[in-house]
């Protein structure tokens, strides 16, 4: 009998595990911040708006300038030109509120990224621990922590860490059957980045999947004798409902389940603001094709004409950085089947939509490394793939190579090189 006030063993174990992962994350923050400080030590501050410690300035690159402008001056829109409306509001709103407490928006933006990254990684660790064997779960966490583009979780004034946190958080709440709470957290994701629509899609599919699983569990007598084992019984992989089961589950939807649709309110609210303020609810799409970004919709973007030209004509250092991101996308796509087999259709739908956006919507894969980063089920599937290799050297060699790339890309980012 457990004495009053005592915690279950599993809960205490989760706390220790989460604390260990948080400790590793903190070490990486220190190491990579040092790398960035060394990379930017000879750079002179040109932006009078940077009021934080100078050793943080290396984390302040590219999109960070747009976010800081939004925080301090709000949104503006110039048709046909690069404009702040390309950047969704969840992160700059968080930075503005946090900055009022700290008195420095630059520090607030970078600290918010670190805190969100920390919580996101811990949630990911606990999520994988409940779904994968112990060693596999540890490898999956290592894959996320050492992923070459994971430095966006460790300090830059970018929205990726907040998005990853809101995406994982929404699914964790959904697994607890807190449908409305999952939808509300999902709305932070859809208000955070254009790819946030993947969270809404994934939540809806996963909700139908949960209903189909509940229906199957309630009628075990309907299962044929030769049906495969369910939920990993006897060491077999989980058996997820088929698409016909998902369609049939629609009839089981009740009012409480509709709460996940609240995840679309973030995007809807952003479009409504753009319509009322600037008369164009899709202004963020329009400005992507502006000179300098050149991410317009059409065959030139879909078929990566610019990327092909860079591969042929150079500059070849840029071609190498773009190819690394293209390879990250390719590996992620190849892992989608494993995502579905391990975690079900809802997580596969989320990951597929996350990956589809950079594959279809970028002219040269620039930024694709960050999109793969937030496809957290893919990271877990990658850990599973590595842990299943019979040659035990595969895991350490892969992680060492990934860590080396992480350090190199962090250094280049601190030097002002566009690496993603």
XYZ file of C-alpha atoms in Angstrom:
420
model
C 0.000 0.000 0.000
C 1.368 3.393 -0.989
C 1.720 5.748 1.937
C -0.208 9.069 1.764
C 1.615 11.663 -0.311
C 3.948 9.153 -1.933
C 4.292 9.369 -5.697
C 3.921 6.355 -7.990
C 7.243 4.870 -9.083
C 6.537 5.599 -12.765
C 5.844 9.264 -12.038
C 9.072 9.650 -10.062
C 10.939 7.883 -12.845
C 9.496 10.304 -15.412
C 10.666 13.234 -13.327
C 14.213 11.918 -13.122
C 14.211 11.158 -16.828
C 12.872 14.594 -17.699
C 15.442 16.234 -15.424
C 18.260 14.293 -17.096
C 17.101 15.376 -20.559
C 16.794 18.975 -19.353
C 20.348 18.788 -18.037
C 21.691 17.640 -21.400
C 19.722 20.400 -23.106
C 21.237 22.995 -20.745
C 24.749 21.745 -21.500
C 24.098 22.062 -25.224
C 22.786 25.614 -24.736
C 26.061 26.569 -23.044
C 28.240 24.794 -25.617
C 26.467 26.194 -28.669
C 26.180 29.685 -27.185
C 29.949 29.572 -26.731
C 30.364 28.500 -30.355
C 28.163 31.391 -31.497
C 30.018 33.873 -29.279
C 33.350 32.758 -30.766
C 31.965 32.916 -34.297
C 30.708 36.479 -33.859
C 33.445 37.864 -31.613
C 34.929 40.080 -34.352
C 31.588 41.392 -35.572
C 30.717 44.978 -34.705
C 27.208 45.881 -33.597
C 25.494 47.768 -36.390
C 21.973 47.595 -34.997
C 21.335 50.139 -32.230
C 18.220 48.159 -31.319
C 20.376 45.361 -29.866
C 20.596 46.229 -26.197
C 21.325 42.810 -24.704
C 24.763 41.353 -23.897
C 27.031 41.480 -26.956
C 27.884 37.771 -26.721
C 24.239 37.030 -27.564
C 24.374 38.952 -30.832
C 25.547 35.934 -32.813
C 22.148 34.345 -32.196
C 20.503 37.439 -33.699
C 20.457 36.757 -37.453
C 18.108 37.087 -40.447
C 14.466 36.520 -39.396
C 15.306 37.743 -35.895
C 15.430 41.276 -37.293
C 11.907 40.948 -38.649
C 10.613 39.595 -35.359
C 12.214 42.410 -33.390
C 10.715 44.964 -35.786
C 7.261 43.425 -35.273
C 7.687 43.423 -31.495
C 8.656 47.087 -31.392
C 6.714 48.630 -34.281
C 3.902 46.217 -35.096
C 2.912 44.922 -38.525
C 3.031 46.716 -41.854
C 2.246 45.590 -45.377
C 3.641 46.829 -48.680
C 2.214 44.859 -51.636
C 4.978 43.454 -53.841
C 7.671 44.095 -51.243
C 9.153 42.153 -48.338
C 6.909 42.922 -45.354
C 6.576 41.824 -41.717
C 3.209 40.173 -42.453
C 5.169 37.174 -43.741
C 5.798 36.281 -40.084
C 2.940 34.898 -38.013
C 2.049 36.617 -34.719
C 2.280 34.002 -31.926
C 6.015 34.307 -31.323
C 6.358 38.120 -31.562
C 3.358 38.496 -29.224
C 5.095 36.209 -26.736
C 8.336 38.170 -27.071
C 6.531 41.471 -26.552
C 4.871 40.254 -23.356
C 8.040 38.617 -22.055
C 10.045 41.699 -22.976
C 7.800 43.900 -20.853
C 8.762 41.763 -17.861
C 12.500 41.657 -18.616
C 12.867 45.160 -20.016
C 14.792 43.949 -23.092
C 13.098 42.501 -26.155
C 16.258 40.981 -27.625
C 17.011 39.006 -24.470
C 13.323 38.142 -24.117
C 13.169 36.697 -27.637
C 16.238 34.546 -27.204
C 15.330 33.415 -23.698
C 11.804 32.553 -24.832
C 13.262 30.332 -27.559
C 15.493 28.521 -25.059
C 12.682 27.970 -22.550
C 10.291 26.722 -25.219
C 13.003 24.471 -26.622
C 13.687 23.044 -23.175
C 10.055 22.211 -22.441
C 9.517 20.871 -25.969
C 12.475 18.485 -25.708
C 11.369 17.226 -22.283
C 7.817 16.648 -23.557
C 9.249 14.831 -26.570
C 11.350 12.639 -24.290
C 8.325 11.660 -22.198
C 6.198 11.151 -25.332
C 8.733 8.746 -26.856
C 9.274 6.960 -23.560
C 5.629 5.860 -23.533
C 5.715 4.623 -27.127
C 9.138 3.110 -27.735
C 11.446 0.650 -25.970
C 13.766 2.299 -23.449
C 16.960 2.278 -25.539
C 15.095 3.350 -28.663
C 13.482 6.258 -26.815
C 16.894 7.448 -25.599
C 18.288 7.288 -29.136
C 15.273 9.237 -30.418
C 15.900 12.019 -27.893
C 19.562 12.099 -28.892
C 18.537 12.400 -32.558
C 16.413 15.459 -31.762
C 19.013 17.085 -29.503
C 21.864 16.593 -31.993
C 19.958 17.099 -35.234
C 22.122 19.490 -37.311
C 19.441 22.197 -37.352
C 18.447 21.779 -33.711
C 20.438 24.906 -32.851
C 17.215 26.816 -33.521
C 16.059 25.442 -30.153
C 19.114 26.708 -28.278
C 19.073 30.471 -28.670
C 18.165 32.176 -31.980
C 15.324 34.679 -31.947
C 13.192 32.414 -34.163
C 9.706 30.931 -33.777
C 10.676 27.275 -34.240
C 10.989 26.371 -30.551
C 7.580 27.823 -29.679
C 6.029 26.040 -32.642
C 7.561 22.695 -31.678
C 6.360 23.122 -28.101
C 2.798 23.969 -29.152
C 2.698 21.060 -31.628
C 3.907 18.445 -29.135
C 1.811 19.967 -26.368
C -1.357 19.788 -28.454
C -0.857 16.078 -29.196
C 0.049 15.278 -25.583
C -3.199 16.907 -24.430
C -5.147 15.043 -27.079
C -3.766 11.708 -25.877
C -5.226 12.573 -22.465
C -8.597 13.117 -24.173
C -8.526 16.845 -23.395
C -9.914 17.790 -26.779
C -10.609 21.480 -26.273
C -7.289 22.072 -24.500
C -5.517 20.340 -27.395
C -7.349 22.596 -29.841
C -6.432 25.753 -27.931
C -2.740 24.835 -27.785
C -2.951 23.843 -31.439
C -4.254 27.344 -32.181
C -0.929 28.708 -30.893
C 0.763 26.560 -33.534
C -1.509 27.708 -36.377
C -0.906 31.305 -35.268
C 2.824 30.629 -35.133
C 3.848 29.500 -38.595
C 2.179 28.727 -41.928
C 2.985 25.060 -41.376
C 0.742 25.165 -38.309
C -2.091 23.832 -40.452
C -0.313 20.469 -40.099
C -1.143 20.478 -36.391
C -4.838 21.014 -37.092
C -4.856 18.208 -39.671
C -2.975 15.853 -37.367
C -5.261 16.546 -34.398
C -8.396 15.833 -36.439
C -7.015 12.584 -37.857
C -5.703 11.464 -34.481
C -9.081 12.192 -32.869
C -10.831 9.946 -35.398
C -8.161 7.338 -34.795
C -8.764 7.445 -31.047
C -12.502 7.018 -31.601
C -11.846 4.070 -33.926
C -9.554 2.506 -31.311
C -12.197 2.962 -28.610
C -14.816 1.360 -30.852
C -12.553 -1.613 -31.504
C -11.726 -2.013 -27.813
C -15.421 -1.933 -26.911
C -16.224 -4.812 -29.276
C -13.394 -7.319 -28.947
C -15.742 -10.102 -30.036
C -15.920 -8.556 -33.500
C -12.238 -9.323 -34.126
C -11.580 -12.387 -36.210
C -9.432 -15.157 -34.801
C -6.766 -14.621 -37.418
C -6.573 -10.852 -36.878
C -3.068 -9.566 -36.043
C -2.209 -8.732 -32.433
C -3.360 -5.341 -31.219
C -1.206 -2.613 -29.668
C 2.048 -4.474 -29.817
C 0.950 -7.649 -28.059
C 3.624 -10.353 -28.205
C 6.266 -7.915 -29.419
C 4.478 -7.094 -32.665
C 4.130 -3.461 -33.791
C 0.844 -1.716 -32.982
C -2.061 -2.362 -35.317
C -3.705 0.939 -36.151
C -7.215 1.414 -37.535
C -7.487 1.488 -41.317
C -8.848 4.403 -43.295
C -12.283 2.775 -43.436
C -12.258 2.672 -39.634
C -11.416 6.390 -39.539
C -14.326 7.183 -41.835
C -16.660 5.038 -39.745
C -15.461 6.810 -36.587
C -17.040 10.056 -37.809
C -20.408 8.791 -36.544
C -18.939 8.583 -33.026
C -17.938 12.257 -32.956
C -19.557 14.178 -30.112
C -19.496 17.822 -29.128
C -16.469 17.406 -26.847
C -14.429 15.945 -29.717
C -15.098 19.011 -31.857
C -12.868 20.955 -29.489
C -9.830 20.003 -31.560
C -11.192 22.208 -34.363
C -10.299 25.192 -32.187
C -6.763 24.612 -33.480
C -7.785 26.407 -36.669
C -8.634 29.605 -34.795
C -5.017 30.759 -34.786
C -4.818 30.836 -38.575
C -8.375 32.145 -38.897
C -7.663 34.974 -36.465
C -4.488 35.922 -38.298
C -6.278 36.022 -41.653
C -9.090 38.086 -40.125
C -6.573 40.597 -38.754
C -4.871 40.917 -42.147
C -8.226 41.422 -43.836
C -9.395 44.099 -41.417
C -6.037 45.859 -41.199
C -4.720 45.608 -44.770
C -7.647 44.339 -46.855
C -5.865 41.117 -47.810
C -6.466 38.028 -45.629
C -3.678 36.145 -47.458
C -1.103 38.925 -47.417
C 1.454 36.564 -45.900
C 1.237 34.403 -49.039
C 1.470 37.363 -51.405
C 4.640 38.829 -49.879
C 6.509 35.522 -50.142
C 6.890 36.174 -53.875
C 8.401 39.635 -53.290
C 11.880 40.348 -54.717
C 14.511 38.993 -52.375
C 12.348 36.107 -51.154
C 11.056 34.968 -54.545
C 8.992 32.112 -53.125
C 6.072 32.531 -55.480
C 3.662 29.707 -56.248
C 4.142 28.002 -59.604
C 6.174 25.453 -61.586
C 9.445 27.365 -61.078
C 9.072 26.816 -57.333
C 7.540 23.345 -57.474
C 10.273 21.894 -59.693
C 13.148 23.648 -57.899
C 14.490 25.439 -60.987
C 16.532 27.831 -58.816
C 18.010 24.951 -56.824
C 18.991 23.122 -60.007
C 20.628 26.283 -61.324
C 22.620 26.660 -58.107
C 23.820 23.052 -58.348
C 25.013 23.632 -61.908
C 26.368 27.172 -61.795
C 27.091 27.742 -58.124
C 27.947 29.264 -55.782
C 28.801 25.744 -54.674
C 29.047 26.506 -50.965
C 25.411 27.602 -51.079
C 24.561 24.529 -53.145
C 26.097 22.353 -50.429
C 24.021 24.008 -47.690
C 20.855 23.652 -49.756
C 21.610 20.019 -50.599
C 22.070 19.175 -46.925
C 18.531 20.429 -46.295
C 17.196 18.564 -49.325
C 18.745 15.359 -47.959
C 17.134 16.014 -44.579
C 13.762 16.251 -46.346
C 14.427 13.058 -48.299
C 15.331 11.101 -45.161
C 12.246 12.442 -43.397
C 9.959 11.418 -46.265
C 11.464 7.927 -46.291
C 10.678 7.644 -42.574
C 6.980 8.511 -42.957
C 5.970 4.885 -43.343
C 7.755 4.048 -40.091
C 6.003 6.995 -38.417
C 2.625 5.566 -39.402
C 3.570 2.052 -38.323
C 4.851 3.177 -34.923
C 2.541 6.042 -34.023
C -0.536 5.879 -36.246
C -2.238 7.923 -38.935
C -2.648 11.148 -36.948
C 1.066 11.622 -36.378
C 1.829 10.518 -39.942
C -0.628 13.117 -41.287
C 0.988 15.836 -39.185
C 4.500 14.921 -40.310
C 3.476 14.580 -43.961
C 1.911 18.061 -44.104
C 4.899 19.595 -42.284
C 7.248 18.126 -44.888
C 5.018 18.842 -47.873
C 5.248 22.610 -47.351
C 9.036 22.994 -47.833
C 9.119 20.321 -50.534
C 6.432 22.077 -52.584
C 6.631 25.657 -51.368
C 10.339 26.555 -51.449
C 12.329 27.280 -54.583
C 15.576 25.758 -53.319
C 14.898 23.955 -49.978
C 16.150 26.944 -47.970
C 14.565 26.662 -44.525
C 13.676 22.995 -45.010
C 16.052 21.935 -42.241
C 13.899 23.783 -39.715
C 10.710 22.201 -41.029
C 12.153 18.720 -40.534
C 13.113 19.742 -36.998
C 9.488 20.375 -36.002
C 8.312 17.087 -37.550
C 8.851 15.435 -34.173
C 7.329 12.021 -35.060
C 9.991 11.757 -37.777
C 12.701 12.340 -35.171
C 11.257 9.518 -33.081
C 11.075 7.254 -36.134
C 14.696 8.070 -36.936
C 15.669 6.975 -33.431
C 13.755 3.746 -33.953
C 15.451 3.149 -37.312
C 18.926 3.631 -35.841
C 18.246 1.549 -32.737
C 17.018 -1.353 -34.888
C 20.322 -1.618 -36.797
C 22.197 -4.823 -35.957
C 25.585 -3.126 -36.228
C 25.903 -1.332 -32.914
C 28.385 1.205 -34.260
C 25.691 2.789 -36.447
C 24.100 4.723 -33.586
C 27.257 6.345 -32.118
C 28.742 7.121 -35.554
C 25.497 8.714 -36.764
C 25.135 10.792 -33.605
C 28.763 11.942 -33.723
C 28.422 13.023 -37.366
C 25.148 14.779 -36.573
C 26.698 16.552 -33.569
C 29.649 17.683 -35.690
C 27.282 19.121 -38.298
C 25.302 20.802 -35.510
C 28.441 22.575 -34.278
C 29.533 23.555 -37.803
C 26.117 24.934 -38.772
C 25.851 26.777 -35.457
C 29.240 28.390 -36.094
C 28.239 29.396 -39.618
C 24.954 30.810 -38.322
C 26.894 32.885 -35.792
C 29.039 34.181 -38.665
C 25.933 35.359 -40.465
C 25.702 32.561 -43.040
C 22.163 31.577 -44.095
C 22.178 27.879 -43.268
C 18.387 27.327 -43.078
